Amino acid sequence: MADQIKIMILSGVREQGKDMFAVQVNDEIFVLDAGLKYPDSSLFGIDVVIPDLDFFAQYGDRVAGIFLTHGHADSIGALPYILRKYDIPVFGSQLTVELAKIEVKRENKKIKNSLFHVIDANTEIDFRNASISFFHTTHSIPDSLGIVVHTPAGEIVYTGDFKFDPSAAPNYRTDMDRLAEIETKNVLALLSDSSNAEAWFPSASEQSIGSYVTDVFRNAKGRIIVAAKASNLNRVQEVLNAAHATGRRVLLTGRDVAKIVRTAMKLGYLQVPDGLLMRVKDLKTTPDDKTVILETGRMGEPLNSLQKMATKRHSMIKIHKGDLVFIATTPSHSVETMVAETSDMVYRAGGTVIQLGRDKHTSGHATGRDLQLLIDTLKPKFLFPVIGEYRLMEIHKDLAEKTGMDKDNIFISKNGDCYNYDFKKKRFYLSDPVPGEDIMIDGSGVGDVGNIVLRDREILSDDGIFIAVVTIDRKKKKIIAQPQVTSRGFVYIKANHKLMNDSIEIIKKAIANNFEHKKFDWSELKQDIRNDLEKFLYKQTNRRPVVLPVVMEVNQNRHRAMQKKSAKTDDNKESAPKKSHSTTNHKNRRKSRHPVDVNKTGKKVVEKSKENKE
């Protein structure tokens, strides 16, 4: 059998987050990352978005393993939903695996620990058709790794999220010697991070950012409240270092801090001097100028907490005059508005705000120059820009062309694309697609919210809902009760009596017209009511609420059955022989649940309780 190589773009292109790619060598598939993304404002009520799980339903028996580059949600967030159904081995560095277990156990506390395998940059795993090895990369979380799939046609390299920073700490530093070694083994294809491709000037080194954070702390006169992502351990370490250098103590708060930050501390990835951390009760006895409150969480969670602090709704902390709020991560485009709103609230509460991203150009992703340096170092034959929106992938392509790469060897892909390698022509070509749709998670539901539901939610958010309830007798072709109408989020009912009354007349006309001109059909009747109401309401208000007609029917069969039963009972009473008064009373006394007495008028008196009897 001839060798077969495929590169599958399962998710993570033309978007930010939700990274998942796969390389197939003969009958084995190696999945690279399994992440999620957080929804934007257009996905009403959606908690997170994950890659299409149909891929595992179709190809799960061929998947040899899931290989993780780092412990951020865009790399590990989909694992809980994958491992819920499929027992697939997971490989990652020690910290990555521990964070992955935390994610998975949120959904399934009985997950098998035997599925998780700890590897490092020196590990090489041999499978039947290929082998997998790793190399150190620089990112905002320690022990990030790139992945190399060794195939019969050459190396396929996946960077994950990365950047170059020669001044980074050892746990964060890219292994340039290892990259040079990989280049000597013939790099067939490079799947490279595009998230920061449009940035040309170099990012500030983490060393300089650490000094900047310390200066901010030194100049602050009151309390410092820091907002940071819990998974950005590099920034968390810089905050701890700055607090120690300026003689302050740190209170850790936030949803993820107990699990993510404390796990990193336990494994030695966060260095915390003795006595630096304090508890909530210590806030009362610690002076403001000796206090740092580190609020961590996911995505916008720290900002939500800051808003509660500023509006006096937080359970523990209230922002007051003299507080400095330090937003220690560069916000994504999706939360920039939220950052502005939060800053406004902080100033209203008497505090001030400093944003790291405004004073320093910082990112955990490679700039344009970094991407060109990687291409020069690895010299790949083919390039697949991944992890980034479409414009960033196009910029990445242009950067690669400037290094001398043939534009025909650079593929701007979309989710679901599958590229086969032709060994004779020595080229990749687009073949049959693989599952690449979005799966939306809302509460405990996985994939049960689709475009139709989202469209209805959007309409509800814009124009509200209008409900019409009517009861009919379809046999007699008439309305039994006056139609009832109500609305939510559409108009104020008390101020729009005429509109509501006119709507009732529209409903009556629609039903009468349906009875007169059409053969009765439930769906047609509801559609007629809906259509007529939508036209009327739009004409009156220029709004299009969701119109929900509820049509009920009198149960004629039950009514007739009750009439027949009643008539039959009357006939039986007339034909039955009359019983003596004493016999009837005797039976009544036996069947009675309560003691019965007969007063002078002959009426039965039932005692309600023993207390009344006494």
Coordinates of C-alpha atoms in Angstrom, one line a residue:
M1 CA 0.0 0.0 0.0
A2 CA 1.3 3.4 -1.0
D3 CA 2.0 6.0 1.8
Q4 CA -0.7 8.6 2.4
I5 CA -0.3 11.9 4.1
K6 CA -3.1 14.4 4.8
I7 CA -3.2 17.7 6.6
M8 CA -6.7 18.4 8.0
I9 CA -7.8 21.9 9.0
L10 CA -10.5 21.0 11.6
S11 CA -10.8 24.5 13.2
G12 CA -8.8 27.6 14.1
V13 CA -8.4 29.4 10.8
R14 CA -10.2 32.6 9.7
E15 CA -11.1 33.1 13.4
Q16 CA -9.4 33.7 16.8
G17 CA -9.2 30.6 19.0
K18 CA -10.7 27.1 18.7
D19 CA -7.4 25.6 17.5
M20 CA -7.6 22.0 16.2
F21 CA -5.7 20.5 13.3
A22 CA -4.8 16.9 12.3
V23 CA -2.1 15.1 10.4
Q24 CA -3.0 11.7 8.9
V25 CA -0.2 9.3 8.0
N26 CA -1.7 6.1 6.3
D27 CA -4.4 4.9 8.7
E28 CA -3.3 6.9 11.8
I29 CA -4.5 10.4 12.7
F30 CA -2.6 12.7 15.0
V31 CA -4.8 15.6 16.4
L32 CA -2.9 18.8 17.2
D33 CA -4.6 20.8 20.0
A34 CA -8.3 20.8 20.9
G35 CA -9.4 24.3 21.8
L36 CA -12.4 26.5 22.2
K37 CA -13.2 30.1 21.6
Y38 CA -15.4 32.5 23.6
P39 CA -18.4 33.9 21.8
D40 CA -18.8 37.4 20.5
S41 CA -21.8 39.6 21.0
S42 CA -23.6 38.0 18.0
L43 CA -23.9 34.6 19.7
F44 CA -26.7 35.4 22.1
G45 CA -26.5 33.2 25.3
I46 CA -23.8 31.0 24.0
D47 CA -21.2 30.1 26.6
V48 CA -18.4 28.7 24.4
V49 CA -17.8 27.4 20.8
I50 CA -15.9 24.2 20.1
P51 CA -14.8 22.4 16.9
D52 CA -17.1 20.0 15.1
L53 CA -17.2 16.7 17.1
D54 CA -18.5 14.8 14.0
F55 CA -14.9 14.4 13.0
F56 CA -14.4 12.0 15.9
A57 CA -17.6 10.2 15.1
Q58 CA -16.3 9.5 11.6
Y59 CA -12.6 9.1 12.2
G60 CA -12.3 8.4 16.0
D61 CA -11.1 4.8 15.5
R62 CA -8.1 6.1 13.6
V63 CA -7.0 8.8 16.0
A64 CA -3.8 7.8 17.7
G65 CA -3.8 10.7 20.2
I66 CA -4.4 14.4 20.9
F67 CA -1.2 16.4 21.3
L68 CA -1.3 19.7 23.2
T69 CA 1.0 22.7 22.7
H70 CA 0.0 24.6 25.9
G71 CA -2.5 25.0 28.7
H72 CA -4.7 27.9 27.4
A73 CA -8.4 27.4 26.7
D74 CA -7.8 27.9 22.9
S75 CA -5.7 24.8 23.0
I76 CA -7.3 22.5 25.6
G77 CA -10.9 23.8 26.0
A78 CA -12.7 21.3 23.8
L79 CA -11.2 18.2 25.6
P80 CA -14.1 17.9 28.1
Y81 CA -16.6 17.4 25.2
I82 CA -14.3 15.1 23.2
L83 CA -13.4 12.8 26.1
R84 CA -17.0 12.7 27.2
K85 CA -17.6 10.2 24.4
Y86 CA -14.2 9.0 23.1
D87 CA -11.3 7.4 25.1
I88 CA -8.4 9.1 23.2
P89 CA -4.9 9.4 24.7
V90 CA -3.9 13.0 25.4
F91 CA -0.2 14.1 25.4
G92 CA 1.3 17.3 26.8
S93 CA 3.8 18.9 29.2
Q94 CA 3.3 18.4 32.9
L95 CA 1.6 21.8 33.4
T96 CA -0.5 21.5 30.3
V97 CA -1.7 18.0 31.3
E98 CA -2.6 19.2 34.8
L99 CA -4.6 22.2 33.4
A100 CA -6.2 19.9 30.9
K101 CA -7.4 17.6 33.8
I102 CA -8.9 20.6 35.5
E103 CA -10.8 21.5 32.4
V104 CA -12.0 18.0 31.8
K105 CA -13.1 17.3 35.4
R106 CA -15.4 20.3 35.3
E107 CA -17.5 18.3 32.9
N108 CA -16.7 14.7 34.0
K109 CA -15.3 14.0 37.5
K110 CA -14.9 10.3 36.7
I111 CA -12.5 10.9 33.7
K112 CA -9.8 8.2 33.4
N113 CA -6.4 9.6 34.5
S114 CA -4.8 6.9 32.4
L115 CA -5.7 8.8 29.2
F116 CA -3.3 11.6 30.1
H117 CA 0.4 11.2 29.3
V118 CA 3.1 13.7 30.4
I119 CA 5.9 14.4 27.8
D120 CA 8.6 17.0 27.4
A121 CA 10.7 18.6 24.7
N122 CA 13.1 15.6 24.7
T123 CA 10.3 13.0 24.2
E124 CA 9.8 11.2 20.9
I125 CA 6.9 8.8 20.5
D126 CA 6.9 6.1 17.9
F127 CA 3.6 5.0 16.3
R128 CA 3.0 2.4 13.5
N129 CA 3.3 4.9 10.6
A130 CA 5.0 8.0 12.1
S131 CA 6.7 9.4 15.2
I132 CA 6.0 12.5 17.2
S133 CA 8.6 14.8 18.8
F134 CA 8.4 18.2 20.5
F135 CA 10.4 21.5 21.0
H136 CA 10.3 24.4 23.5
T137 CA 8.5 27.6 22.4
T138 CA 7.9 31.0 24.1
H139 CA 4.4 31.9 25.1
S140 CA 2.7 33.5 28.1
I141 CA 2.5 30.2 29.9
P142 CA 5.5 28.0 30.8
D143 CA 6.4 24.7 29.1
S144 CA 4.7 25.5 25.8
L145 CA 5.7 23.1 23.1
G146 CA 5.7 22.9 19.3
I147 CA 5.0 19.6 17.7
V148 CA 6.8 17.7 14.9
V149 CA 5.2 14.8 13.0
H150 CA 7.9 12.7 11.3
T151 CA 6.4 11.4 8.0
P152 CA 7.9 9.4 5.1
A153 CA 7.9 12.7 3.0
G154 CA 9.5 14.9 5.7
E155 CA 8.7 16.8 8.9
I156 CA 5.3 18.5 9.4
V157 CA 5.8 21.2 12.1
Y158 CA 3.0 22.8 14.1
T159 CA 4.0 25.8 16.3
G160 CA 1.0 26.4 18.4
D161 CA 1.0 29.9 19.9
F162 CA 4.5 31.2 20.0
K163 CA 6.8 34.2 19.8
F164 CA 10.6 34.8 20.0
D165 CA 12.0 36.5 23.2
P166 CA 15.7 35.9 23.9
S167 CA 15.4 37.4 27.3
A168 CA 12.6 35.1 28.4
A169 CA 13.0 32.9 31.5
P170 CA 14.2 29.3 30.9
N171 CA 10.7 27.8 31.2
Y172 CA 9.5 30.2 28.5
R173 CA 12.4 30.2 26.0
T174 CA 12.3 28.9 22.4
D175 CA 14.9 26.2 21.7
M176 CA 16.6 27.7 18.6
D177 CA 19.1 24.8 18.4
R178 CA 16.3 22.3 18.2
L179 CA 14.7 24.3 15.4
A180 CA 18.0 24.3 13.4
E181 CA 18.1 20.5 14.0
I182 CA 14.6 20.0 12.6
E183 CA 15.5 22.0 9.5
T184 CA 18.2 19.5 8.6
K185 CA 15.6 16.7 8.5
N186 CA 13.7 18.3 5.6
V187 CA 10.6 20.3 6.7
L188 CA 7.7 19.3 4.4
A189 CA 5.1 21.7 5.8
L190 CA 4.8 24.3 8.5
L191 CA 1.5 25.1 10.3
S192 CA 2.4 28.5 11.9
D193 CA 0.6 30.9 14.3
S194 CA -0.8 34.0 12.5
S195 CA -2.4 35.8 15.4
N196 CA 0.0 38.8 15.5
A197 CA 1.1 38.8 11.9
E198 CA 0.1 42.5 11.3
A199 CA 2.4 43.7 14.2
W200 CA 5.7 44.7 12.7
F201 CA 7.5 46.3 15.6
P202 CA 8.8 43.8 18.1
S203 CA 6.9 43.1 21.3
A204 CA 8.4 44.4 24.5
S205 CA 10.5 41.7 26.3
E206 CA 9.0 40.1 29.3
Q207 CA 12.0 41.4 31.3
S208 CA 11.1 45.0 30.4
I209 CA 7.5 44.4 31.2
G210 CA 8.5 43.0 34.6
S211 CA 10.4 46.3 35.3
Y212 CA 7.4 48.3 34.1
V213 CA 5.0 46.5 36.5
T214 CA 7.3 47.1 39.4
D215 CA 7.5 50.8 38.6
V216 CA 3.7 51.0 38.5
F217 CA 3.5 49.3 41.9
R218 CA 6.2 51.6 43.4
N219 CA 4.4 54.8 42.3
A220 CA 0.9 53.7 43.6
K221 CA -0.2 55.3 46.8
G222 CA -3.2 53.2 47.7
R223 CA -4.4 49.7 47.1
I224 CA -3.6 48.0 43.7
I225 CA -6.3 45.9 42.1
V226 CA -4.8 43.8 39.2
A227 CA -7.0 42.3 36.5
A228 CA -5.4 39.4 34.6
K229 CA -6.2 36.1 33.0
A230 CA -5.5 33.2 35.3
S231 CA -3.9 31.2 32.5
N232 CA -1.4 34.0 31.7
L233 CA 1.1 32.7 34.3
N234 CA 3.9 34.9 33.0
R235 CA 2.0 38.0 33.9
V236 CA 0.9 36.6 37.3
Q237 CA 4.5 35.9 38.1
E238 CA 5.5 39.5 37.2
V239 CA 2.7 40.8 39.5
L240 CA 3.9 38.6 42.4
N241 CA 7.5 39.8 41.8
A242 CA 6.5 43.4 41.8
A243 CA 4.5 43.1 45.0
H244 CA 7.4 41.4 46.7
A245 CA 9.8 44.1 45.5
T246 CA 7.6 46.9 46.8
G247 CA 6.8 45.4 50.2
R248 CA 3.2 44.5 49.4
R249 CA 1.1 41.4 50.2
V250 CA -1.2 39.8 47.6
L251 CA -4.8 38.5 47.9
L252 CA -5.7 36.0 45.2
T253 CA -9.3 36.1 44.1
G254 CA -11.3 35.0 41.1
R255 CA -13.0 31.9 39.8
D256 CA -9.9 30.1 38.4
V257 CA -7.3 31.2 40.8
A258 CA -7.6 28.3 43.3
K259 CA -7.2 25.7 40.5
I260 CA -4.9 27.2 37.8
V261 CA -2.7 29.5 39.8
R262 CA -2.3 27.1 42.8
T263 CA -1.6 24.2 40.5
A264 CA 1.2 26.2 38.9
M265 CA 2.5 27.0 42.4
K266 CA 2.4 23.4 43.4
L267 CA 4.3 22.3 40.4
G268 CA 6.9 25.0 40.8
Y269 CA 6.0 27.1 37.8
L270 CA 5.1 30.1 40.0
Q271 CA 7.7 31.3 42.5
V272 CA 5.9 32.8 45.6
P273 CA 8.0 34.1 48.5
D274 CA 6.9 33.1 52.0
G275 CA 4.4 35.5 53.5
L276 CA 3.5 37.2 50.3
L277 CA 0.0 35.8 50.0
M278 CA -2.7 36.8 52.4
R279 CA -6.3 35.8 53.1
V280 CA -9.5 37.9 52.9
K281 CA -9.6 38.5 56.7
D282 CA -6.1 40.1 56.4
L283 CA -7.5 42.9 54.3
K284 CA -8.8 44.8 57.4
T285 CA -5.4 44.8 59.1
T286 CA -3.2 45.4 56.0
P287 CA -2.7 49.1 55.1
D288 CA -3.9 50.1 51.6
D289 CA -0.4 51.0 50.5
K290 CA 0.7 47.4 51.3
T291 CA -2.1 45.6 49.5
V292 CA -2.4 44.0 46.1
I293 CA -5.6 42.3 45.0
L294 CA -5.1 40.0 42.1
E295 CA -8.4 39.3 40.3
T296 CA -8.0 36.5 37.8
G297 CA -10.3 34.5 35.6
R298 CA -11.1 33.7 32.0
M299 CA -11.7 36.2 29.1
G300 CA -13.9 38.9 30.5
E301 CA -14.4 37.5 34.0
P302 CA -11.8 39.8 35.7
L303 CA -13.5 42.8 34.1
N304 CA -16.9 41.6 35.3
S305 CA -15.5 41.5 38.8
L306 CA -14.0 45.0 38.5
Q307 CA -17.4 46.3 37.5
K308 CA -19.0 44.7 40.6
M309 CA -16.3 46.2 42.8
A310 CA -16.8 49.7 41.3
T311 CA -20.6 49.5 41.7
K312 CA -20.4 48.1 45.3
R313 CA -21.9 44.7 44.3
H314 CA -18.8 42.6 44.9
S315 CA -19.1 40.3 47.9
M316 CA -15.6 41.1 49.3
I317 CA -14.1 44.2 47.7
K318 CA -15.4 47.7 47.0
I319 CA -13.3 50.2 44.9
H320 CA -12.9 53.5 46.8
K321 CA -10.9 56.7 46.4
G322 CA -7.2 56.2 46.0
D323 CA -7.4 52.7 44.5
L324 CA -5.4 51.9 41.3
V325 CA -6.8 49.3 38.9
F326 CA -4.1 47.8 36.8
I327 CA -5.4 45.9 33.7
A328 CA -2.4 43.6 33.2
T329 CA -3.2 41.9 29.9
T330 CA -3.8 43.3 26.4
P331 CA -7.5 43.0 25.7
S332 CA -8.7 41.4 22.5
H333 CA -10.9 43.3 20.1
S334 CA -14.0 41.6 21.4
V335 CA -13.6 43.0 24.9
E336 CA -12.2 46.5 24.1
T337 CA -15.7 48.1 24.7
M338 CA -16.0 46.3 27.9
V339 CA -12.6 47.6 29.1
A340 CA -13.7 51.2 28.3
E341 CA -17.0 50.7 30.2
T342 CA -15.1 49.2 33.2
S343 CA -12.6 52.0 33.3
D344 CA -15.4 54.6 33.4
M345 CA -17.0 52.8 36.3
V346 CA -13.7 52.7 38.2
Y347 CA -13.2 56.4 37.8
R348 CA -16.8 57.1 39.0
A349 CA -16.0 55.0 42.1
G350 CA -12.9 57.2 42.8
G351 CA -10.2 54.9 41.5
T352 CA -7.8 55.3 38.6
V353 CA -6.9 52.9 35.8
I354 CA -3.6 51.9 34.1
Q355 CA -3.7 49.6 31.1
L356 CA -0.5 47.7 30.3
G357 CA -1.5 47.4 26.6
R358 CA -1.5 51.1 26.2
D359 CA 2.0 51.7 27.5
K360 CA 3.7 48.6 26.2
H361 CA 3.3 46.6 23.0
T362 CA 3.0 43.1 24.4
S363 CA 1.7 39.9 23.0
G364 CA 2.2 36.2 23.4
H365 CA 2.2 35.7 19.6
A366 CA 4.8 36.1 16.9
T367 CA 5.2 39.5 15.1
G368 CA 5.7 39.7 11.4
R369 CA 9.5 39.6 11.9
D370 CA 9.2 36.5 14.2
L371 CA 7.3 34.7 11.5
Q372 CA 9.9 35.5 8.9
L373 CA 12.7 34.4 11.2
L374 CA 10.9 31.0 11.8
I375 CA 10.5 30.5 8.0
D376 CA 14.2 31.3 7.4
T377 CA 15.2 28.9 10.2
L378 CA 13.0 25.9 9.2
K379 CA 12.9 26.5 5.4
P380 CA 9.6 24.6 4.9
K381 CA 8.5 23.6 1.4
F382 CA 4.8 24.4 2.1
L383 CA 3.3 26.9 4.5
F384 CA -0.2 26.7 6.1
P385 CA -1.0 30.0 8.0
V386 CA -3.2 29.0 10.9
I387 CA -4.5 30.5 14.2
G388 CA -5.8 33.8 13.1
E389 CA -8.4 35.8 11.2
Y390 CA -8.4 35.9 7.5
R391 CA -6.6 39.2 7.1
L392 CA -3.8 37.9 9.4
M393 CA -3.4 34.8 7.3
E394 CA -3.1 36.9 4.2
I395 CA -0.5 39.1 5.9
H396 CA 1.3 36.0 6.9
K397 CA 1.3 34.8 3.3
D398 CA 2.8 38.1 2.1
L399 CA 5.5 37.9 4.7
A400 CA 6.4 34.4 3.6
E401 CA 6.6 35.5 0.0
K402 CA 9.1 38.2 1.0
T403 CA 11.3 35.5 2.4
G404 CA 11.4 33.8 -1.0
M405 CA 8.7 31.2 -0.6
D406 CA 6.7 30.4 -3.8
K407 CA 3.2 31.8 -3.4
D408 CA 1.8 28.5 -4.9
N409 CA 3.2 26.7 -1.9
I410 CA 1.3 28.8 0.6
F411 CA -2.3 27.7 1.4
I412 CA -4.9 30.0 2.8
S413 CA -7.4 27.4 4.1
K414 CA -10.8 27.4 5.8
N415 CA -12.2 25.1 8.5
G416 CA -13.0 21.7 7.1
D417 CA -10.3 21.8 4.3
C418 CA -8.3 18.6 3.8
Y419 CA -5.0 18.5 1.9
N420 CA -3.6 15.3 0.4
Y421 CA 0.1 15.0 -0.5
D422 CA 0.9 13.7 -3.9
F423 CA 4.2 11.7 -3.7
K424 CA 4.7 11.8 -7.5
K425 CA 4.1 15.5 -8.0
K426 CA 5.4 16.3 -4.6
R427 CA 2.5 18.7 -3.9
F428 CA -0.5 19.1 -1.7
Y429 CA -3.9 19.3 -3.3
L430 CA -7.3 20.0 -1.8
S431 CA -9.4 16.8 -1.4
D432 CA -12.8 15.9 0.1
P433 CA -13.6 18.1 3.1
V434 CA -13.7 16.9 6.8
P435 CA -16.2 18.1 9.4
G436 CA -15.4 21.8 10.2
E437 CA -18.6 23.4 11.5
D438 CA -18.9 25.3 14.8
I439 CA -20.5 23.5 17.8
M440 CA -22.1 25.9 20.2
I441 CA -22.3 25.2 23.9
D442 CA -25.2 26.7 25.9
G443 CA -25.4 25.4 29.5
S444 CA -25.3 21.6 29.4
G445 CA -26.5 21.5 25.8
V446 CA -23.9 20.6 23.2
G447 CA -24.8 21.5 19.6
D448 CA -28.5 21.9 20.3
V449 CA -28.4 25.6 19.5
G450 CA -28.1 26.3 15.8
N451 CA -28.5 29.3 13.4
I452 CA -32.3 29.2 13.6
V453 CA -32.3 29.5 17.4
L454 CA -29.7 32.2 17.3
R455 CA -31.7 34.1 14.7
D456 CA -34.8 34.0 17.0
R457 CA -32.6 35.2 19.9
E458 CA -31.4 38.1 17.9
I459 CA -34.9 39.1 16.9
L460 CA -36.1 38.8 20.5
S461 CA -33.2 41.0 21.6
D462 CA -34.2 43.6 18.9
D463 CA -38.0 43.7 18.9
G464 CA -39.3 41.3 21.6
I465 CA -42.1 38.8 21.4
F466 CA -45.9 39.1 20.8
I467 CA -48.1 36.2 22.0
A468 CA -51.6 35.6 20.8
V469 CA -53.8 32.9 22.5
V470 CA -57.2 31.9 21.1
T471 CA -59.6 29.0 21.7
I472 CA -61.7 27.7 18.7
D473 CA -64.3 25.1 18.0
R474 CA -63.3 23.8 14.5
K475 CA -66.5 21.7 14.1
K476 CA -68.7 24.7 14.5
K477 CA -66.1 26.9 12.9
K478 CA -66.2 29.6 15.5
I479 CA -64.1 31.3 18.2
I480 CA -65.1 30.1 21.7
A481 CA -63.4 32.7 23.8
Q482 CA -62.1 36.3 23.1
P483 CA -58.5 36.1 21.9
Q484 CA -55.9 37.2 24.5
V485 CA -52.7 39.1 23.5
T486 CA -49.6 40.0 25.4
S487 CA -46.0 41.0 24.7
R488 CA -42.6 41.2 26.2
G489 CA -39.9 43.6 25.0
F490 CA -42.1 44.9 22.3
V491 CA -44.4 47.7 23.6
Y492 CA -45.7 48.8 27.0
I493 CA -49.1 47.2 27.0
K494 CA -50.8 49.8 29.3
A495 CA -49.9 52.6 27.0
N496 CA -50.9 50.7 23.8
H497 CA -54.5 49.5 24.4
K498 CA -55.6 50.4 20.9
L499 CA -52.8 48.4 19.3
M500 CA -53.6 45.4 21.4
N501 CA -57.4 45.6 20.7
D502 CA -56.8 46.1 17.0
S503 CA -54.5 43.0 17.1
I504 CA -57.4 41.0 18.5
E505 CA -59.6 42.0 15.6
I506 CA -56.8 41.0 13.2
I507 CA -56.7 37.5 14.8
K508 CA -60.5 37.1 14.5
K509 CA -60.4 38.1 10.9
A510 CA -57.6 35.7 10.1
I511 CA -59.4 32.8 11.8
A512 CA -62.8 33.6 10.1
N513 CA -61.1 33.8 6.7
N514 CA -59.3 30.5 7.3
F515 CA -62.6 28.8 8.3
E516 CA -64.4 30.2 5.3
H517 CA -62.0 29.7 2.5
K518 CA -59.6 26.9 3.5
K519 CA -59.8 23.2 4.5
F520 CA -58.9 23.2 8.2
D521 CA -55.2 22.7 8.9
W522 CA -53.4 23.6 12.2
S523 CA -50.2 24.8 10.6
E524 CA -52.0 26.9 8.0
L525 CA -54.2 28.5 10.6
K526 CA -51.2 29.4 12.8
Q527 CA -49.3 30.7 9.8
D528 CA -52.2 32.9 8.7
I529 CA -52.5 34.4 12.2
R530 CA -48.7 35.0 12.3
N531 CA -48.5 36.5 8.9
D532 CA -51.4 38.9 9.4
L533 CA -50.2 40.0 12.8
E534 CA -46.6 40.5 11.5
K535 CA -47.8 42.8 8.7
F536 CA -50.1 44.7 11.0
L537 CA -47.6 45.2 13.8
Y538 CA -44.9 46.3 11.4
K539 CA -47.2 48.8 9.7
Q540 CA -48.1 50.3 13.1
T541 CA -44.7 50.3 14.8
N542 CA -42.0 49.6 12.1
R543 CA -40.9 46.7 14.3
R544 CA -40.8 42.9 13.7
P545 CA -41.3 41.1 17.0
V546 CA -41.4 37.3 17.2
V547 CA -45.1 36.5 16.8
L548 CA -46.1 33.3 18.7
P549 CA -49.7 32.2 18.0
V550 CA -51.2 29.7 20.5
V551 CA -54.4 28.0 19.1
M552 CA -56.4 25.7 21.4
E553 CA -59.4 23.6 20.6
V554 CA -62.5 22.7 22.6
N555 CA -62.4 18.9 23.1
Q556 CA -65.7 17.9 21.5
N557 CA -65.2 14.2 21.8
R558 CA -64.7 14.4 25.6
H559 CA -67.8 16.6 25.9
R560 CA -70.0 14.1 24.0
A561 CA -68.6 11.2 26.1
M562 CA -69.6 13.0 29.3
Q563 CA -73.1 13.6 28.0
K564 CA -73.6 10.0 27.1
K565 CA -72.3 8.8 30.4
S566 CA -74.6 11.2 32.2
A567 CA -77.6 10.0 30.2
K568 CA -76.8 6.3 30.9
T569 CA -76.5 7.0 34.7
D570 CA -80.0 8.6 34.7
D571 CA -81.5 5.6 32.9
N572 CA -79.9 3.2 35.5
K573 CA -81.4 5.2 38.4
E574 CA -84.9 5.0 36.9
S575 CA -84.8 1.2 36.3
A576 CA -83.1 0.2 39.6
P577 CA -85.4 -0.9 42.6
K578 CA -85.7 1.6 45.5
K579 CA -83.8 0.7 48.6
S580 CA -85.0 1.2 52.2
H581 CA -83.9 4.3 54.0
S582 CA -82.2 2.3 56.8
T583 CA -80.1 0.3 54.4
T584 CA -78.9 3.4 52.5
N585 CA -78.0 5.1 55.7
H586 CA -76.1 2.1 56.9
K587 CA -73.9 2.0 53.8
N588 CA -73.3 5.7 53.9
R589 CA -72.1 5.4 57.4
R590 CA -69.6 2.7 56.5
K591 CA -68.2 4.7 53.5
S592 CA -67.9 8.0 55.4
R593 CA -64.4 9.1 56.2
H594 CA -65.5 11.3 59.1
P595 CA -68.0 10.8 62.0
V596 CA -71.5 11.9 60.8
D597 CA -74.3 13.3 63.0
V598 CA -77.8 14.3 61.9
N599 CA -79.2 17.5 63.4
K600 CA -82.9 18.4 63.7
T601 CA -83.2 19.7 60.2
G602 CA -81.9 16.4 58.7
K603 CA -78.7 17.9 57.4
K604 CA -75.4 16.0 57.8
V605 CA -72.8 17.7 60.0
V606 CA -69.2 16.5 59.4
E607 CA -66.7 17.1 62.2
K608 CA -63.5 18.5 60.7
S609 CA -61.1 17.3 63.5
K610 CA -60.9 15.5 66.8
E611 CA -60.3 18.8 68.5
N612 CA -63.7 20.2 67.3
K613 CA -65.4 17.0 68.5
E614 CA -63.9 17.5 71.9

